Amino acid sequence: EISKTQKYTKAVYRSLETAKRWALTVTDALATKLKQNKNAMETISILVDKIGGIILAAPPGVYSEEEIHTIRHKKVFDRLAKGWDHLKKKEYTKTEELLRSIFSDYAEDAEALFLDARLHWLKTESPEEGIKRAEKNLLAAAKGDLPGRGRLHNLIGCALDEIGKLEEAIPAFRKAEELCPEDCIYPANLAEIFWKLGDARQAARYAKKAKSMGDRSEIVEEIFQSTQRGKKSD
């Protein structure tokens, strides 16, 4: 019956996901009681998987690209997290193994494609190669994976920054910000780029925006304080 009405399918799926997340992350008595009820948690997980399958099996256009991506991404999330752990330890072969496993299930996952591009940059020790891989991966990336696509654009911006092509980095960071307006890292990166270019007005604008979104990086604070002092001296 759930699969017959789209809005009910989505509502039940969201409710079950919320209940599961609440039980696993909240520390009040009711959440603890649900988490300790193994049968209930197992039933919720089974229902989430089944309803997710219904959504994925629906004809194109019934559900949004973002909704479809969210379900597919959950299946590879744990492997992706392990891949980043291996990358941080410079365990490149293990990272590649996990990426192959992820791509066998979801080749268009943009966050995995971002990991792939970052791995390629580090292995080749070449920002230019990182740019090429990120641009290639963007062509394959799921349209509904906005955070992952944003990170690929951000990687391009960071690589251009590293090789001194500061003005060329601006559109990449702006595209990342457009895709993920809730992420403070992108206005922070724009603040830094404009600061390097000597454009204090734009740097101050983006530093203020990044701070208002929760950014606590040293460079953003430095830009913010320097430009505030400049205003006072005027």
PDB file of C-alpha atoms in Angstrom:
ATOM      1  CA  GLU A   1       0.000   0.000   0.000  1.00  0.00           C
ATOM      2  CA  ILE A   2       2.855   2.379   0.821  1.00  0.00           C
ATOM      3  CA  SER A   3       4.256   2.162  -2.697  1.00  0.00           C
ATOM      4  CA  LYS A   4       0.984   3.261  -4.298  1.00  0.00           C
ATOM      5  CA  THR A   5       1.138   6.842  -3.018  1.00  0.00           C
ATOM      6  CA  GLN A   6       4.373   8.742  -3.460  1.00  0.00           C
ATOM      7  CA  LYS A   7       3.861  11.203  -0.606  1.00  0.00           C
ATOM      8  CA  TYR A   8       3.116   8.375   1.835  1.00  0.00           C
ATOM      9  CA  THR A   9       6.160   6.408   0.714  1.00  0.00           C
ATOM     10  CA  LYS A  10       8.408   9.416   1.294  1.00  0.00           C
ATOM     11  CA  ALA A  11       6.744  10.305   4.600  1.00  0.00           C
ATOM     12  CA  VAL A  12       7.059   6.803   6.038  1.00  0.00           C
ATOM     13  CA  TYR A  13      10.660   6.500   4.856  1.00  0.00           C
ATOM     14  CA  ARG A  14      11.603   9.831   6.469  1.00  0.00           C
ATOM     15  CA  SER A  15       9.782   8.946   9.689  1.00  0.00           C
ATOM     16  CA  LEU A  16      11.553   5.605  10.008  1.00  0.00           C
ATOM     17  CA  GLU A  17      14.927   7.144   9.232  1.00  0.00           C
ATOM     18  CA  THR A  18      14.306   9.866  11.825  1.00  0.00           C
ATOM     19  CA  ALA A  19      13.273   7.299  14.440  1.00  0.00           C
ATOM     20  CA  LYS A  20      16.393   5.221  13.790  1.00  0.00           C
ATOM     21  CA  ARG A  21      18.719   8.231  13.882  1.00  0.00           C
ATOM     22  CA  TRP A  22      17.004   9.545  17.025  1.00  0.00           C
ATOM     23  CA  ALA A  23      17.438   6.229  18.802  1.00  0.00           C
ATOM     24  CA  LEU A  24      21.123   6.049  17.873  1.00  0.00           C
ATOM     25  CA  THR A  25      22.111   9.641  18.633  1.00  0.00           C
ATOM     26  CA  VAL A  26      19.829  11.060  21.348  1.00  0.00           C
ATOM     27  CA  THR A  27      20.550  10.225  24.983  1.00  0.00           C
ATOM     28  CA  ASP A  28      17.142  10.575  26.637  1.00  0.00           C
ATOM     29  CA  ALA A  29      15.266   7.674  28.254  1.00  0.00           C
ATOM     30  CA  LEU A  30      12.866   6.971  25.361  1.00  0.00           C
ATOM     31  CA  ALA A  31      15.640   6.898  22.769  1.00  0.00           C
ATOM     32  CA  THR A  32      17.676   4.567  24.952  1.00  0.00           C
ATOM     33  CA  LYS A  33      14.687   2.279  25.395  1.00  0.00           C
ATOM     34  CA  LEU A  34      14.161   2.069  21.614  1.00  0.00           C
ATOM     35  CA  LYS A  35      17.866   1.462  20.961  1.00  0.00           C
ATOM     36  CA  GLN A  36      17.861  -1.388  23.480  1.00  0.00           C
ATOM     37  CA  ASN A  37      14.876  -3.013  21.780  1.00  0.00           C
ATOM     38  CA  LYS A  38      16.762  -5.083  19.200  1.00  0.00           C
ATOM     39  CA  ASN A  39      13.605  -6.397  17.536  1.00  0.00           C
ATOM     40  CA  ALA A  40      12.230  -2.893  17.032  1.00  0.00           C
ATOM     41  CA  MET A  41      15.528  -1.561  15.654  1.00  0.00           C
ATOM     42  CA  GLU A  42      15.871  -4.551  13.328  1.00  0.00           C
ATOM     43  CA  THR A  43      12.294  -4.071  12.084  1.00  0.00           C
ATOM     44  CA  ILE A  44      12.940  -0.375  11.415  1.00  0.00           C
ATOM     45  CA  SER A  45      16.108  -1.235   9.460  1.00  0.00           C
ATOM     46  CA  ILE A  46      14.256  -3.842   7.373  1.00  0.00           C
ATOM     47  CA  LEU A  47      11.442  -1.404   6.598  1.00  0.00           C
ATOM     48  CA  VAL A  48      13.900   1.354   5.684  1.00  0.00           C
ATOM     49  CA  ASP A  49      15.645  -1.014   3.242  1.00  0.00           C
ATOM     50  CA  LYS A  50      12.367  -2.210   1.720  1.00  0.00           C
ATOM     51  CA  ILE A  51      10.919   1.263   1.263  1.00  0.00           C
ATOM     52  CA  GLY A  52      14.247   2.461  -0.109  1.00  0.00           C
ATOM     53  CA  GLY A  53      14.028  -0.368  -2.640  1.00  0.00           C
ATOM     54  CA  ILE A  54      10.524   0.765  -3.624  1.00  0.00           C
ATOM     55  CA  ILE A  55      11.802   4.297  -4.243  1.00  0.00           C
ATOM     56  CA  LEU A  56      14.786   3.086  -6.284  1.00  0.00           C
ATOM     57  CA  ALA A  57      12.558   0.805  -8.387  1.00  0.00           C
ATOM     58  CA  ALA A  58      10.082   3.580  -9.228  1.00  0.00           C
ATOM     59  CA  PRO A  59       9.958   4.912 -12.827  1.00  0.00           C
ATOM     60  CA  PRO A  60      12.244   7.873 -13.601  1.00  0.00           C
ATOM     61  CA  GLY A  61      10.844  11.197 -12.454  1.00  0.00           C
ATOM     62  CA  VAL A  62       8.675   9.860  -9.636  1.00  0.00           C
ATOM     63  CA  TYR A  63      11.263  10.755  -7.005  1.00  0.00           C
ATOM     64  CA  SER A  64      13.836  13.538  -7.143  1.00  0.00           C
ATOM     65  CA  GLU A  65      17.480  12.946  -7.984  1.00  0.00           C
ATOM     66  CA  GLU A  66      18.370  14.079  -4.460  1.00  0.00           C
ATOM     67  CA  GLU A  67      16.014  11.505  -2.882  1.00  0.00           C
ATOM     68  CA  ILE A  68      17.397   8.709  -5.016  1.00  0.00           C
ATOM     69  CA  HIS A  69      20.977   9.716  -4.263  1.00  0.00           C
ATOM     70  CA  THR A  70      20.329   9.828  -0.508  1.00  0.00           C
ATOM     71  CA  ILE A  71      19.185   6.200  -0.511  1.00  0.00           C
ATOM     72  CA  ARG A  72      21.996   4.950  -2.752  1.00  0.00           C
ATOM     73  CA  HIS A  73      24.616   6.889  -0.806  1.00  0.00           C
ATOM     74  CA  LYS A  74      23.625   5.231   2.478  1.00  0.00           C
ATOM     75  CA  LYS A  75      24.697   1.873   1.058  1.00  0.00           C
ATOM     76  CA  VAL A  76      28.262   3.069   0.484  1.00  0.00           C
ATOM     77  CA  PHE A  77      28.664   5.567   3.327  1.00  0.00           C
ATOM     78  CA  ASP A  78      30.564   3.294   5.725  1.00  0.00           C
ATOM     79  CA  ARG A  79      33.022   2.193   3.049  1.00  0.00           C
ATOM     80  CA  LEU A  80      33.545   5.809   2.036  1.00  0.00           C
ATOM     81  CA  ALA A  81      34.394   6.788   5.621  1.00  0.00           C
ATOM     82  CA  LYS A  82      36.914   3.933   5.802  1.00  0.00           C
ATOM     83  CA  GLY A  83      38.388   5.076   2.496  1.00  0.00           C
ATOM     84  CA  TRP A  84      39.078   8.527   3.933  1.00  0.00           C
ATOM     85  CA  ASP A  85      40.657   6.948   7.012  1.00  0.00           C
ATOM     86  CA  HIS A  86      43.026   4.965   4.778  1.00  0.00           C
ATOM     87  CA  LEU A  87      43.824   8.047   2.698  1.00  0.00           C
ATOM     88  CA  LYS A  88      44.770  10.039   5.805  1.00  0.00           C
ATOM     89  CA  LYS A  89      47.209   7.256   6.699  1.00  0.00           C
ATOM     90  CA  LYS A  90      48.557   7.272   3.112  1.00  0.00           C
ATOM     91  CA  GLU A  91      47.301   3.717   2.647  1.00  0.00           C
ATOM     92  CA  TYR A  92      46.570   4.309  -1.008  1.00  0.00           C
ATOM     93  CA  THR A  93      46.117   0.680  -2.062  1.00  0.00           C
ATOM     94  CA  LYS A  94      43.474   0.120   0.605  1.00  0.00           C
ATOM     95  CA  THR A  95      41.731   3.328  -0.456  1.00  0.00           C
ATOM     96  CA  GLU A  96      41.669   2.108  -4.062  1.00  0.00           C
ATOM     97  CA  GLU A  97      40.210  -1.242  -2.989  1.00  0.00           C
ATOM     98  CA  LEU A  98      37.368   0.459  -1.152  1.00  0.00           C
ATOM     99  CA  LEU A  99      36.707   2.778  -4.079  1.00  0.00           C
ATOM    100  CA  ARG A 100      36.410  -0.201  -6.429  1.00  0.00           C
ATOM    101  CA  SER A 101      33.916  -1.746  -4.030  1.00  0.00           C
ATOM    102  CA  ILE A 102      31.911   1.501  -3.810  1.00  0.00           C
ATOM    103  CA  PHE A 103      31.874   2.077  -7.562  1.00  0.00           C
ATOM    104  CA  SER A 104      30.646  -1.473  -8.151  1.00  0.00           C
ATOM    105  CA  ASP A 105      27.513  -0.497  -6.195  1.00  0.00           C
ATOM    106  CA  TYR A 106      27.209   3.191  -7.029  1.00  0.00           C
ATOM    107  CA  ALA A 107      29.563   4.456  -9.712  1.00  0.00           C
ATOM    108  CA  GLU A 108      28.012   7.938  -9.754  1.00  0.00           C
ATOM    109  CA  ASP A 109      28.479   8.733  -6.045  1.00  0.00           C
ATOM    110  CA  ALA A 110      30.069  12.192  -6.207  1.00  0.00           C
ATOM    111  CA  GLU A 111      31.582  12.003  -2.739  1.00  0.00           C
ATOM    112  CA  ALA A 112      33.363   8.795  -3.721  1.00  0.00           C
ATOM    113  CA  LEU A 113      34.440  10.458  -6.969  1.00  0.00           C
ATOM    114  CA  PHE A 114      35.815  13.314  -4.869  1.00  0.00           C
ATOM    115  CA  LEU A 115      37.814  10.829  -2.802  1.00  0.00           C
ATOM    116  CA  ASP A 116      39.073   9.307  -6.053  1.00  0.00           C
ATOM    117  CA  ALA A 117      40.201  12.715  -7.339  1.00  0.00           C
ATOM    118  CA  ARG A 118      41.939  13.566  -4.071  1.00  0.00           C
ATOM    119  CA  LEU A 119      43.682  10.187  -4.070  1.00  0.00           C
ATOM    120  CA  HIS A 120      44.859  10.746  -7.642  1.00  0.00           C
ATOM    121  CA  TRP A 121      46.227  14.197  -6.742  1.00  0.00           C
ATOM    122  CA  LEU A 122      48.171  12.786  -3.796  1.00  0.00           C
ATOM    123  CA  LYS A 123      49.490   9.750  -5.685  1.00  0.00           C
ATOM    124  CA  THR A 124      50.678  11.822  -8.640  1.00  0.00           C
ATOM    125  CA  GLU A 125      51.810  14.708  -6.418  1.00  0.00           C
ATOM    126  CA  SER A 126      50.317  16.947  -9.082  1.00  0.00           C
ATOM    127  CA  PRO A 127      47.550  19.534  -8.541  1.00  0.00           C
ATOM    128  CA  GLU A 128      47.102  19.640 -12.309  1.00  0.00           C
ATOM    129  CA  GLU A 129      46.373  15.915 -12.367  1.00  0.00           C
ATOM    130  CA  GLY A 130      43.946  16.423  -9.511  1.00  0.00           C
ATOM    131  CA  ILE A 131      42.108  19.039 -11.565  1.00  0.00           C
ATOM    132  CA  LYS A 132      41.902  16.744 -14.589  1.00  0.00           C
ATOM    133  CA  ARG A 133      40.531  13.862 -12.506  1.00  0.00           C
ATOM    134  CA  ALA A 134      38.006  16.083 -10.736  1.00  0.00           C
ATOM    135  CA  GLU A 135      36.754  17.538 -14.029  1.00  0.00           C
ATOM    136  CA  LYS A 136      36.426  14.043 -15.470  1.00  0.00           C
ATOM    137  CA  ASN A 137      34.618  12.807 -12.354  1.00  0.00           C
ATOM    138  CA  LEU A 138      32.167  15.692 -12.427  1.00  0.00           C
ATOM    139  CA  LEU A 139      30.913  14.406 -15.781  1.00  0.00           C
ATOM    140  CA  ALA A 140      30.027  11.076 -14.155  1.00  0.00           C
ATOM    141  CA  ALA A 141      28.789  12.395 -10.804  1.00  0.00           C
ATOM    142  CA  ALA A 142      25.131  12.012  -9.809  1.00  0.00           C
ATOM    143  CA  LYS A 143      23.219  15.258 -10.332  1.00  0.00           C
ATOM    144  CA  GLY A 144      21.427  14.696  -7.035  1.00  0.00           C
ATOM    145  CA  ASP A 145      24.659  14.487  -5.037  1.00  0.00           C
ATOM    146  CA  LEU A 146      25.040  18.199  -4.395  1.00  0.00           C
ATOM    147  CA  PRO A 147      27.533  17.926  -1.489  1.00  0.00           C
ATOM    148  CA  GLY A 148      29.786  15.599  -3.475  1.00  0.00           C
ATOM    149  CA  ARG A 149      29.646  17.770  -6.586  1.00  0.00           C
ATOM    150  CA  GLY A 150      30.423  20.791  -4.425  1.00  0.00           C
ATOM    151  CA  ARG A 151      33.510  19.065  -3.037  1.00  0.00           C
ATOM    152  CA  LEU A 152      34.752  18.237  -6.528  1.00  0.00           C
ATOM    153  CA  HIS A 153      34.467  21.908  -7.539  1.00  0.00           C
ATOM    154  CA  ASN A 154      36.198  22.867  -4.288  1.00  0.00           C
ATOM    155  CA  LEU A 155      39.059  20.477  -5.049  1.00  0.00           C
ATOM    156  CA  ILE A 156      39.522  22.179  -8.406  1.00  0.00           C
ATOM    157  CA  GLY A 157      39.611  25.563  -6.665  1.00  0.00           C
ATOM    158  CA  CYS A 158      42.149  24.358  -4.095  1.00  0.00           C
ATOM    159  CA  ALA A 159      44.382  22.897  -6.801  1.00  0.00           C
ATOM    160  CA  LEU A 160      44.264  26.129  -8.823  1.00  0.00           C
ATOM    161  CA  ASP A 161      45.101  28.054  -5.652  1.00  0.00           C
ATOM    162  CA  GLU A 162      48.080  25.780  -5.022  1.00  0.00           C
ATOM    163  CA  ILE A 163      49.554  26.392  -8.471  1.00  0.00           C
ATOM    164  CA  GLY A 164      49.016  30.146  -8.173  1.00  0.00           C
ATOM    165  CA  LYS A 165      46.050  30.512 -10.512  1.00  0.00           C
ATOM    166  CA  LEU A 166      44.079  32.493  -7.954  1.00  0.00           C
ATOM    167  CA  GLU A 167      41.583  34.233 -10.219  1.00  0.00           C
ATOM    168  CA  GLU A 168      40.776  30.947 -11.969  1.00  0.00           C
ATOM    169  CA  ALA A 169      40.012  29.388  -8.590  1.00  0.00           C
ATOM    170  CA  ILE A 170      37.204  31.867  -7.832  1.00  0.00           C
ATOM    171  CA  PRO A 171      34.555  30.357 -10.177  1.00  0.00           C
ATOM    172  CA  ALA A 172      35.263  26.877  -8.801  1.00  0.00           C
ATOM    173  CA  PHE A 173      34.753  27.990  -5.197  1.00  0.00           C
ATOM    174  CA  ARG A 174      31.645  29.957  -6.179  1.00  0.00           C
ATOM    175  CA  LYS A 175      30.181  26.906  -7.888  1.00  0.00           C
ATOM    176  CA  ALA A 176      30.840  24.860  -4.762  1.00  0.00           C
ATOM    177  CA  GLU A 177      29.126  27.530  -2.670  1.00  0.00           C
ATOM    178  CA  GLU A 178      26.168  27.574  -5.049  1.00  0.00           C
ATOM    179  CA  LEU A 179      25.725  23.811  -4.740  1.00  0.00           C
ATOM    180  CA  CYS A 180      26.145  23.766  -0.933  1.00  0.00           C
ATOM    181  CA  PRO A 181      25.179  27.187   0.437  1.00  0.00           C
ATOM    182  CA  GLU A 182      25.017  25.793   3.992  1.00  0.00           C
ATOM    183  CA  ASP A 183      28.725  24.825   4.077  1.00  0.00           C
ATOM    184  CA  CYS A 184      31.007  27.487   5.589  1.00  0.00           C
ATOM    185  CA  ILE A 185      34.205  26.157   3.979  1.00  0.00           C
ATOM    186  CA  TYR A 186      33.372  27.661   0.589  1.00  0.00           C
ATOM    187  CA  PRO A 187      32.935  31.311   1.667  1.00  0.00           C
ATOM    188  CA  ALA A 188      36.042  30.771   3.826  1.00  0.00           C
ATOM    189  CA  ASN A 189      38.008  29.683   0.754  1.00  0.00           C
ATOM    190  CA  LEU A 190      36.687  32.641  -1.221  1.00  0.00           C
ATOM    191  CA  ALA A 191      37.710  34.986   1.592  1.00  0.00           C
ATOM    192  CA  GLU A 192      41.244  33.579   1.498  1.00  0.00           C
ATOM    193  CA  ILE A 193      41.509  33.814  -2.297  1.00  0.00           C
ATOM    194  CA  PHE A 194      40.371  37.442  -2.386  1.00  0.00           C
ATOM    195  CA  TRP A 195      42.730  38.226   0.492  1.00  0.00           C
ATOM    196  CA  LYS A 196      45.643  36.787  -1.494  1.00  0.00           C
ATOM    197  CA  LEU A 197      44.548  38.855  -4.494  1.00  0.00           C
ATOM    198  CA  GLY A 198      44.553  42.028  -2.386  1.00  0.00           C
ATOM    199  CA  ASP A 199      40.803  42.568  -2.631  1.00  0.00           C
ATOM    200  CA  ALA A 200      40.129  43.433   1.020  1.00  0.00           C
ATOM    201  CA  ARG A 201      36.488  44.362   0.428  1.00  0.00           C
ATOM    202  CA  GLN A 202      35.515  41.008  -1.059  1.00  0.00           C
ATOM    203  CA  ALA A 203      37.709  39.170   1.414  1.00  0.00           C
ATOM    204  CA  ALA A 204      35.969  40.904   4.307  1.00  0.00           C
ATOM    205  CA  ARG A 205      32.554  40.123   2.841  1.00  0.00           C
ATOM    206  CA  TYR A 206      33.241  36.401   2.591  1.00  0.00           C
ATOM    207  CA  ALA A 207      35.089  36.244   5.923  1.00  0.00           C
ATOM    208  CA  LYS A 208      32.084  37.803   7.650  1.00  0.00           C
ATOM    209  CA  LYS A 209      29.786  35.339   5.912  1.00  0.00           C
ATOM    210  CA  ALA A 210      31.967  32.348   6.831  1.00  0.00           C
ATOM    211  CA  LYS A 211      32.135  33.445  10.483  1.00  0.00           C
ATOM    212  CA  SER A 212      28.363  33.882  10.629  1.00  0.00           C
ATOM    213  CA  MET A 213      28.032  30.267   9.420  1.00  0.00           C
ATOM    214  CA  GLY A 214      30.328  28.947  12.135  1.00  0.00           C
ATOM    215  CA  ASP A 215      33.785  28.973  10.527  1.00  0.00           C
ATOM    216  CA  ARG A 216      36.569  29.238  13.138  1.00  0.00           C
ATOM    217  CA  SER A 217      39.649  28.976  10.910  1.00  0.00           C
ATOM    218  CA  GLU A 218      42.676  31.144  11.624  1.00  0.00           C
ATOM    219  CA  ILE A 219      42.758  32.704   8.158  1.00  0.00           C
ATOM    220  CA  VAL A 220      39.123  33.793   8.304  1.00  0.00           C
ATOM    221  CA  GLU A 221      39.667  35.294  11.759  1.00  0.00           C
ATOM    222  CA  GLU A 222      42.801  37.075  10.540  1.00  0.00           C
ATOM    223  CA  ILE A 223      40.964  38.545   7.537  1.00  0.00           C
ATOM    224  CA  PHE A 224      37.993  39.534   9.663  1.00  0.00           C
ATOM    225  CA  GLN A 225      40.084  41.254  12.337  1.00  0.00           C
ATOM    226  CA  SER A 226      42.366  42.995   9.814  1.00  0.00           C
ATOM    227  CA  THR A 227      39.487  44.377   7.780  1.00  0.00           C
ATOM    228  CA  GLN A 228      37.626  45.459  10.934  1.00  0.00           C
ATOM    229  CA  ARG A 229      40.714  47.397  12.061  1.00  0.00           C
ATOM    230  CA  GLY A 230      40.885  48.952   8.610  1.00  0.00           C
ATOM    231  CA  LYS A 231      37.317  50.197   8.897  1.00  0.00           C
ATOM    232  CA  LYS A 232      37.998  51.734  12.313  1.00  0.00           C
ATOM    233  CA  SER A 233      41.100  53.567  11.051  1.00  0.00           C
ATOM    234  CA  ASP A 234      39.023  55.024   8.197  1.00  0.00           C
TER     235      ASP A 234
END
